[in-house]
């Protein structure tokens, strides 16, 4: 599904390179978007391990601007665990954090209305949710990892997924600037 995944396969297994093709994933490009976004940051999917969701929570929790004006909505990924709830409470974002579940049609509403989509994964095979967000006119902030660079090019804003301060600053920068959001939306649609 990517050159990065193909390279990983070749490194780990004795496979003839001629037997492997790269076929990229895609999304529906006929989607529309809502110009007036709601004040929330969207996260989609599992939150454990390499997904590095804790970095988003810490960055959000460190920002008085984000806590004052925005919600953090998690779509899917299973119910919050007791451990997660304690962590959210400790960080001080319990009242800002919401969870939603549903099918793809329901998820589309969240992509369309979100002010920002954030993905701080440490490793991925592709990262389809980034493209889904872009296809619905949602600005994207994601990890500066090789696979995301390959798939997303210059269509999003990148961060070091382990640098909480930079994640916070970039979220704030995007959300404080309508022109920055519009620029990312435009680049996302082109991608």
Coordinates of C-alpha atoms in Angstrom, one line a residue:
X1 CA 0.0 0.0 0.0
X2 CA 3.1 2.3 0.0
X3 CA 6.7 2.3 -1.0
X4 CA 7.6 2.5 2.7
X5 CA 5.7 -0.7 3.3
X6 CA 7.2 -2.3 0.3
X7 CA 10.7 -1.4 1.5
X8 CA 9.9 -2.8 5.0
X9 CA 8.8 -6.1 3.4
X10 CA 11.9 -6.4 1.3
X11 CA 14.1 -5.7 4.4
X12 CA 12.4 -8.3 6.6
X13 CA 11.7 -11.2 4.1
X14 CA 13.6 -12.8 1.2
X15 CA 11.1 -11.8 -1.5
X16 CA 11.9 -11.1 -5.1
X17 CA 11.3 -7.4 -5.7
X18 CA 9.8 -8.1 -9.1
X19 CA 6.9 -9.9 -7.3
X20 CA 5.8 -6.8 -5.4
X21 CA 3.8 -3.9 -6.7
X22 CA 2.7 -0.7 -4.8
X23 CA -0.9 0.1 -5.0
X24 CA -1.8 3.2 -3.0
X25 CA -5.1 3.5 -1.0
X26 CA -7.5 6.2 -1.8
X27 CA -10.6 8.0 -0.7
X28 CA -13.7 9.4 -2.3
X29 CA -12.7 12.6 -4.0
X30 CA -16.3 13.9 -4.5
X31 CA -16.7 14.9 -0.9
X32 CA -17.8 18.4 0.1
X33 CA -16.9 20.3 3.2
X34 CA -18.3 22.9 5.6
X35 CA -16.7 26.3 5.6
X36 CA -17.6 27.3 9.1
X37 CA -15.9 24.7 11.2
X38 CA -16.9 23.7 14.7
X39 CA -14.4 24.2 17.5
X40 CA -13.0 20.7 17.9
X41 CA -9.9 18.7 17.1
X42 CA -10.6 15.2 15.8
X43 CA -8.8 12.0 16.4
X44 CA -9.9 8.7 14.8
X45 CA -9.1 5.1 15.7
X46 CA -7.1 3.2 18.2
X47 CA -5.2 5.1 20.9
X48 CA -2.8 2.5 22.1
X49 CA 1.0 2.0 21.7
X50 CA 2.4 3.3 18.4
X51 CA -0.6 5.5 17.8
X52 CA 0.9 7.9 20.4
X53 CA -2.4 9.4 21.4
X54 CA -0.9 10.5 24.7
X55 CA 1.1 13.2 22.9
X56 CA -2.0 14.8 21.6
X57 CA -3.6 14.7 25.1
X58 CA -0.5 16.3 26.7
X59 CA -0.2 19.0 24.1
X60 CA -3.9 19.8 24.4
X61 CA -3.7 19.8 28.2
X62 CA -0.7 22.2 28.2
X63 CA -2.6 24.8 26.2
X64 CA -4.9 27.3 28.0
X65 CA -6.1 28.4 24.5
X66 CA -7.1 25.0 23.4
X67 CA -8.8 24.1 26.7
X68 CA -10.7 27.3 26.7
X69 CA -12.0 27.2 23.1
X70 CA -11.8 23.7 21.8
X71 CA -13.0 20.1 22.4
X72 CA -11.0 17.0 21.6
X73 CA -13.2 14.4 20.0
X74 CA -12.1 10.8 19.7
X75 CA -14.0 8.7 17.1
X76 CA -13.9 4.9 17.6
X77 CA -11.0 3.0 19.2
X78 CA -13.0 1.4 21.9
X79 CA -14.3 3.0 25.1
X80 CA -11.9 5.0 27.3
X81 CA -10.3 2.7 29.8
X82 CA -10.1 3.5 33.5
X83 CA -6.4 4.2 33.1
X84 CA -7.1 6.7 30.2
X85 CA -9.8 8.4 32.2
X86 CA -7.4 8.9 35.1
X87 CA -4.8 10.3 32.7
X88 CA -7.3 12.7 31.2
X89 CA -8.3 13.9 34.6
X90 CA -4.7 14.3 35.7
X91 CA -3.9 16.4 32.5
X92 CA -7.0 18.5 33.2
X93 CA -9.0 17.9 29.9
X94 CA -11.8 15.7 31.2
X95 CA -14.4 18.3 30.4
X96 CA -13.0 18.9 26.9
X97 CA -12.8 15.3 25.8
X98 CA -15.6 13.5 24.0
X99 CA -16.0 10.1 22.4
X100 CA -18.1 9.1 19.5
X101 CA -18.8 5.7 17.8
X102 CA -20.6 4.9 14.6
X103 CA -20.4 3.9 11.0
X104 CA -18.5 5.7 8.1
X105 CA -21.5 7.9 7.3
X106 CA -21.5 9.2 10.9
X107 CA -17.7 9.7 10.9
X108 CA -18.0 11.9 7.7
X109 CA -19.9 14.5 9.7
X110 CA -17.0 14.7 12.2
X111 CA -14.4 15.0 9.4
X112 CA -16.4 17.8 7.7
X113 CA -17.0 19.8 10.8
X114 CA -13.6 19.4 12.6
X115 CA -11.3 22.5 12.8
X116 CA -8.3 20.1 12.7
X117 CA -7.4 16.5 12.4
X118 CA -4.4 15.3 14.4
X119 CA -2.5 12.0 14.0
X120 CA 0.8 11.6 16.0
X121 CA 1.5 7.9 15.1
X122 CA 5.1 6.8 15.6
X123 CA 4.8 4.3 12.7
X124 CA 2.2 3.3 10.1
X125 CA 1.7 1.3 7.0
X126 CA -0.2 4.0 5.3
X127 CA -2.4 6.3 7.5
X128 CA -5.7 6.4 5.5
X129 CA -7.5 8.6 8.1
X130 CA -5.2 11.5 7.1
X131 CA -6.4 11.3 3.5
X132 CA -10.0 10.8 4.7
X133 CA -9.8 14.0 6.7
X134 CA -8.4 15.9 3.7
X135 CA -11.1 14.6 1.4
X136 CA -13.7 16.3 3.7
X137 CA -11.9 19.6 3.8
X138 CA -10.3 19.1 7.3
X139 CA -6.8 20.5 7.9
X140 CA -4.3 17.8 9.0
X141 CA -1.5 17.9 11.5
X142 CA 0.5 14.7 11.6
X143 CA 3.8 13.0 12.5
X144 CA 6.8 13.6 10.5
X145 CA 7.4 10.0 9.7
X146 CA 8.5 8.7 6.3
X147 CA 5.2 7.0 5.4
X148 CA 3.2 10.2 6.0
X149 CA 5.8 12.2 4.0
X150 CA 5.4 9.7 1.1
X151 CA 1.6 9.7 1.1
X152 CA 0.8 13.3 2.1
X153 CA 3.6 15.3 0.6
X154 CA 3.2 19.0 1.4
X155 CA -0.6 18.8 2.0
X156 CA -0.4 19.0 5.7
X157 CA 1.5 20.4 8.7
X158 CA 4.1 18.0 10.2
X159 CA 5.4 17.6 13.8
X160 CA 7.9 15.5 15.7
X161 CA 5.4 13.1 17.3
X162 CA 7.4 13.0 20.6
X163 CA 7.7 16.8 21.0
X164 CA 4.7 17.8 23.1
X165 CA 5.6 21.5 22.9
X166 CA 5.8 21.6 19.1
X167 CA 2.5 19.6 18.8
X168 CA 0.9 22.2 21.0
X169 CA 2.3 25.2 19.2
X170 CA 1.4 23.8 15.7
X171 CA -2.2 23.0 16.8
X172 CA -2.5 26.6 18.2
X173 CA -0.9 28.1 15.1
X174 CA -3.3 26.3 12.7
X175 CA -6.4 27.0 14.8
X176 CA -5.6 30.7 15.3
X177 CA -5.2 31.3 11.6
X178 CA -8.1 31.0 9.2
X179 CA -5.7 31.5 6.3
X180 CA -3.5 28.7 7.5
X181 CA -6.6 26.4 7.8
X182 CA -7.7 27.4 4.3
X183 CA -4.3 26.8 2.9
X184 CA -4.2 23.3 4.4
X185 CA -7.7 22.5 3.2
X186 CA -6.7 23.6 -0.4
X187 CA -3.5 21.5 -0.4
X188 CA -5.4 18.6 1.1
X189 CA -8.0 18.6 -1.7
X190 CA -5.3 18.8 -4.3
X191 CA -3.5 15.8 -2.8

